[in-house]
Amino acid sequence: MSDEKRILVTGGAGFIGSAVTREIIRSTPHRVLVVDKLTYAGCLESLEPVANDARYGFKRADIVDGDVMRALFDEFSPDVVMHLAAESHVDRSIDGPGEFIRTNVVGTFSLLQAALGYWRGLPQARRDSFRFHHISTDEVFGSLGPEGFFSETTAYQPTSPYSASKAASDHLVMAWRHTYGLPTVLSNCSNNYGPYHFPEKLIPLMILNALEGRKLPVYGAGANVRDWLYVEDHARALLSVATRGRVGESYCIGGHNEKSNLEVVRGVCALVDELAPDPALAPRENLIEFVSDRPGHDLRYAIDPGKIGDDLGWRPRETFESGLRRTVEWYLSNRGWWERIRSRVYGGERLGVI
Ligand code: NAD
């Protein structure tokens, strides 16, 4: 096969999927077809930087619809599938788990079935090189105590409706490999942050609230620890897993950037004070307000990324400090992207309270 692959990206109008799509067009010769339902979280503006490229295409479709998925496979004839479409916000999964089961579990099943039918009809050489890459989360492993790291051998122990639905989809992907021989790879990544991040998630929500002088709600005592990874580092990692990962393997992706939520919010406040000074609001740390904790809030996630480093040579380029600065700068210079979302789609209200 030539070096030019045809990559079908589900969820490509979302935060990570759009970063993957921009990375494919920017740094590879590959073609990409984004398949996305455009839920509240999907945003075509995140794909504007590549929208006019001849190697980019977009199709609005629901991954649950197996017939439509199968037709798209036959039409586009992908060499690689990167499956990112999902409901992704833990707080929303507490309020309404049904959509998480529908998209993350049933949708992954439909996509696997479509991929299997298509793959079986390929000539042998293309069957051998085909890859179905499922993009998952470290949340499937449950919570760590103060010590230790998640790795590829950690047992699954999901605790939220979101992480349980992602664990279920991981298991389906592994079963389709084991039972039917579909060439799958899996990756489990820690918390991402960066440009085009939907402002329901901690870091963009805090940036926008701090800019507007609104309260900065921190769950519990702010002691929960996450291992933060800049989204463009993740996108590069995903491309190496999708194109060079070993069939049947999984890869844990993280950047050794453990921070408590309180540290993250304080870091955001300091950067917003510096980059968007406002004497009436400084210091923005005074806007922090401790609120009741998320039900079932996992204490700590941290990744041992040794395998992807050793086997695929991937390393993150950004530290948390450099990545957070780039992120705050991006939100300051891309108001048009988030003002529409903030005024019409999600205004920042608390979600996920039982
Ligand atoms: P996101 O919520 O920003 O984007 C999800 C995208 O999927 C949206 O564009 C949405 O329109 C689309 N989508 C939802 N349901 C669909 C359906 N039924 N059919 C087709 N498209 C549908 O999510 P994200 O943060 O970009 O996460 C992408 C993937 O990476 C998810 O699978 C998530 O579980 C995983 N992940 C996320 C993180 C993180 O920190 N954000 C970390 C590790 C893994």
GROMACS .gro file of N, CA, C and O and ligand atoms in nm, residues 11-17 35-43 61-64 83-88 102-103 135-138 162 166 189-192 197 201 234, ligand 1:
model
  208
   11GLY      N    1  -1.628   1.127   1.533
   11GLY     CA    2  -1.616   1.230   1.638
   11GLY      C    3  -1.513   1.336   1.603
   11GLY      O    4  -1.462   1.404   1.692
   12GLY      N    5  -1.488   1.356   1.475
   12GLY     CA    6  -1.384   1.450   1.433
   12GLY      C    7  -1.421   1.597   1.448
   12GLY      O    8  -1.336   1.684   1.429
   13ALA      N    9  -1.548   1.625   1.484
   13ALA     CA   10  -1.584   1.765   1.510
   13ALA      C   11  -1.574   1.797   1.659
   13ALA      O   12  -1.608   1.906   1.703
   14GLY      N   13  -1.528   1.699   1.738
   14GLY     CA   14  -1.511   1.721   1.882
   14GLY      C   15  -1.372   1.775   1.913
   14GLY      O   16  -1.293   1.806   1.823
   15PHE      N   17  -1.344   1.782   2.041
   15PHE     CA   18  -1.219   1.843   2.088
   15PHE      C   19  -1.096   1.765   2.037
   15PHE      O   20  -1.011   1.819   1.964
   16ILE      N   21  -1.087   1.637   2.069
   16ILE     CA   22  -0.966   1.561   2.032
   16ILE      C   23  -0.972   1.522   1.884
   16ILE      O   24  -0.871   1.529   1.812
   17GLY      N   25  -1.091   1.482   1.837
   17GLY     CA   26  -1.104   1.441   1.696
   17GLY      C   27  -1.066   1.553   1.600
   17GLY      O   28  -1.006   1.529   1.495
   35VAL      N   29  -1.660   1.170   1.035
   35VAL     CA   30  -1.799   1.128   1.050
   35VAL      C   31  -1.844   1.172   1.189
   35VAL      O   32  -1.787   1.128   1.290
   36ASP      N   33  -1.944   1.260   1.194
   36ASP     CA   34  -1.982   1.317   1.324
   36ASP      C   35  -2.130   1.353   1.321
   36ASP      O   36  -2.180   1.406   1.223
   37LYS      N   37  -2.197   1.325   1.432
   37LYS     CA   38  -2.340   1.355   1.442
   37LYS      C   39  -2.365   1.503   1.471
   37LYS      O   40  -2.477   1.552   1.458
   38LEU      N   41  -2.262   1.575   1.513
   38LEU     CA   42  -2.274   1.715   1.557
   38LEU      C   43  -2.376   1.728   1.670
   38LEU      O   44  -2.480   1.792   1.657
   39THR      N   45  -2.345   1.661   1.781
   39THR     CA   46  -2.423   1.680   1.903
   39THR      C   47  -2.386   1.818   1.959
   39THR      O   48  -2.311   1.893   1.897
   40TYR      N   49  -2.433   1.847   2.080
   40TYR     CA   50  -2.399   1.976   2.142
   40TYR      C   51  -2.247   1.996   2.144
   40TYR      O   52  -2.197   2.110   2.140
   41ALA      N   53  -2.170   1.884   2.149
   41ALA     CA   54  -2.024   1.893   2.165
   41ALA      C   55  -1.951   1.904   2.032
   41ALA      O   56  -1.831   1.933   2.030
   42GLY      N   57  -2.020   1.880   1.922
   42GLY     CA   58  -1.954   1.883   1.791
   42GLY      C   59  -1.957   2.024   1.735
   42GLY      O   60  -2.057   2.095   1.747
   43CYS      N   61  -1.849   2.064   1.673
   43CYS     CA   62  -1.837   2.204   1.632
   43CYS      C   63  -1.759   2.210   1.501
   43CYS      O   64  -1.637   2.189   1.500
   61ALA      N   65  -2.335   1.212   1.042
   61ALA     CA   66  -2.403   1.082   1.059
   61ALA      C   67  -2.387   1.034   1.202
   61ALA      O   68  -2.295   1.075   1.274
   62ASP      N   69  -2.480   0.945   1.241
   62ASP     CA   70  -2.483   0.889   1.377
   62ASP      C   71  -2.418   0.751   1.373
   62ASP      O   72  -2.462   0.664   1.296
   63ILE      N   73  -2.317   0.727   1.456
   63ILE     CA   74  -2.248   0.596   1.451
   63ILE      C   75  -2.339   0.480   1.490
   63ILE      O   76  -2.309   0.365   1.460
   64VAL      N   77  -2.449   0.511   1.558
   64VAL     CA   78  -2.541   0.403   1.596
   64VAL      C   79  -2.609   0.342   1.473
   64VAL      O   80  -2.648   0.226   1.474
   83HIS      N   81  -1.164   0.585   1.600
   83HIS     CA   82  -1.298   0.598   1.656
   83HIS      C   83  -1.295   0.682   1.785
   83HIS      O   84  -1.256   0.633   1.891
   84LEU      N   85  -1.338   0.807   1.769
   84LEU     CA   86  -1.340   0.898   1.885
   84LEU      C   87  -1.481   0.942   1.922
   84LEU      O   88  -1.500   1.004   2.027
   85ALA      N   89  -1.581   0.916   1.837
   85ALA     CA   90  -1.717   0.965   1.867
   85ALA      C   91  -1.763   0.906   1.999
   85ALA      O   92  -1.759   0.785   2.019
   86ALA      N   93  -1.806   0.993   2.087
   86ALA     CA   94  -1.855   0.946   2.217
   86ALA      C   95  -1.925   1.060   2.287
   86ALA      O   96  -1.905   1.177   2.254
   87GLU      N   97  -2.006   1.025   2.386
   87GLU     CA   98  -2.046   1.121   2.488
   87GLU      C   99  -1.931   1.120   2.588
   87GLU      O  100  -1.887   1.013   2.631
   88SER      N  101  -1.880   1.240   2.624
   88SER     CA  102  -1.750   1.242   2.692
   88SER      C  103  -1.747   1.311   2.828
   88SER      O  104  -1.643   1.314   2.892
  102ARG      N  105  -2.608   0.456   2.465
  102ARG     CA  106  -2.646   0.453   2.324
  102ARG      C  107  -2.523   0.478   2.235
  102ARG      O  108  -2.490   0.397   2.149
  103THR      N  109  -2.457   0.590   2.255
  103THR     CA  110  -2.347   0.624   2.164
  103THR      C  111  -2.222   0.540   2.193
  103THR      O  112  -2.162   0.481   2.103
  135ILE      N  113  -1.029   0.495   2.057
  135ILE     CA  114  -0.967   0.595   2.147
  135ILE      C  115  -1.044   0.593   2.278
  135ILE      O  116  -1.164   0.625   2.283
  136SER      N  117  -0.975   0.556   2.386
  136SER     CA  118  -1.043   0.545   2.515
  136SER      C  119  -0.970   0.626   2.621
  136SER      O  120  -0.879   0.703   2.592
  137THR      N  121  -1.015   0.606   2.743
  137THR     CA  122  -0.973   0.692   2.853
  137THR      C  123  -0.910   0.609   2.965
  137THR      O  124  -0.940   0.490   2.980
  138ASP      N  125  -0.828   0.675   3.047
  138ASP     CA  126  -0.772   0.607   3.165
  138ASP      C  127  -0.879   0.589   3.273
  138ASP      O  128  -0.857   0.516   3.370
  162TYR      N  129  -2.005   0.726   3.265
  162TYR     CA  130  -1.917   0.752   3.150
  162TYR      C  131  -1.809   0.645   3.141
  162TYR      O  132  -1.791   0.581   3.035
  166LYS      N  133  -1.732   0.352   2.852
  166LYS     CA  134  -1.607   0.343   2.775
  166LYS      C  135  -1.541   0.206   2.799
  166LYS      O  136  -1.484   0.146   2.707
  189CYS      N  137  -0.608   0.726   2.737
  189CYS     CA  138  -0.535   0.850   2.765
  189CYS      C  139  -0.589   0.921   2.888
  189CYS      O  140  -0.705   0.906   2.924
  190SER      N  141  -0.502   0.998   2.948
  190SER     CA  142  -0.541   1.080   3.063
  190SER      C  143  -0.611   1.209   3.014
  190SER      O  144  -0.633   1.226   2.895
  191ASN      N  145  -0.642   1.298   3.109
  191ASN     CA  146  -0.718   1.420   3.077
  191ASN      C  147  -0.644   1.509   2.978
  191ASN      O  148  -0.528   1.540   2.999
  192ASN      N  149  -0.715   1.549   2.874
  192ASN     CA  150  -0.660   1.640   2.774
  192ASN      C  151  -0.703   1.783   2.804
  192ASN      O  152  -0.807   1.806   2.865
  197HIS      N  153  -1.146   2.329   2.327
  197HIS     CA  154  -1.200   2.241   2.431
  197HIS      C  155  -1.336   2.295   2.474
  197HIS      O  156  -1.347   2.412   2.513
  201LYS      N  157  -1.578   2.161   3.038
  201LYS     CA  158  -1.469   2.090   3.104
  201LYS      C  159  -1.388   2.187   3.190
  201LYS      O  160  -1.387   2.308   3.164
  234HIS      N  161  -0.146   1.459   2.236
  234HIS     CA  162  -0.229   1.340   2.226
  234HIS      C  163  -0.255   1.305   2.080
  234HIS      O  164  -0.248   1.189   2.040
  355NAD     P1  165  -1.604   1.560   2.260
  355NAD     O1  166  -1.725   1.547   2.347
  355NAD     O2  167  -1.538   1.693   2.250
  355NAD     O3  168  -1.637   1.514   2.110
  355NAD     C1  169  -1.716   1.403   2.081
  355NAD     C2  170  -1.760   1.414   1.936
  355NAD     O4  171  -1.837   1.296   1.905
  355NAD     C3  172  -1.850   1.535   1.908
  355NAD     O5  173  -1.806   1.600   1.791
  355NAD     C4  174  -1.989   1.474   1.887
  355NAD     O6  175  -2.069   1.546   1.796
  355NAD     C5  176  -1.953   1.336   1.834
  355NAD     N1  177  -2.059   1.236   1.860
  355NAD     C6  178  -2.124   1.213   1.977
  355NAD     N2  179  -2.215   1.116   1.962
  355NAD     C7  180  -2.208   1.076   1.832
  355NAD     C8  181  -2.276   0.977   1.755
  355NAD     N3  182  -2.373   0.901   1.809
  355NAD     N4  183  -2.242   0.961   1.624
  355NAD     C9  184  -2.145   1.038   1.568
  355NAD     N5  185  -2.078   1.134   1.637
  355NAD    C10  186  -2.110   1.152   1.767
  355NAD     O7  187  -1.503   1.449   2.314
  355NAD     P2  188  -1.342   1.451   2.319
  355NAD     O8  189  -1.300   1.512   2.446
  355NAD     O9  190  -1.290   1.502   2.192
  355NAD    O10  191  -1.313   1.295   2.330
  355NAD    C11  192  -1.299   1.215   2.214
  355NAD    C12  193  -1.276   1.071   2.254
  355NAD    O11  194  -1.158   1.061   2.335
  355NAD    C13  195  -1.389   1.011   2.335
  355NAD    O12  196  -1.409   0.880   2.294
  355NAD    C14  197  -1.339   1.016   2.478
  355NAD    O13  198  -1.394   0.913   2.554
  355NAD    C15  199  -1.190   0.998   2.458
  355NAD     N6  200  -1.103   1.060   2.560
  355NAD    C16  201  -1.119   1.190   2.597
  355NAD    C17  202  -1.031   1.246   2.690
  355NAD    C18  203  -1.044   1.392   2.731
  355NAD    O14  204  -0.973   1.436   2.821
  355NAD     N7  205  -1.125   1.473   2.667
  355NAD    C19  206  -0.931   1.171   2.746
  355NAD    C20  207  -0.915   1.038   2.704
  355NAD    C21  208  -1.003   0.985   2.610
   0.00000   0.00000   0.00000
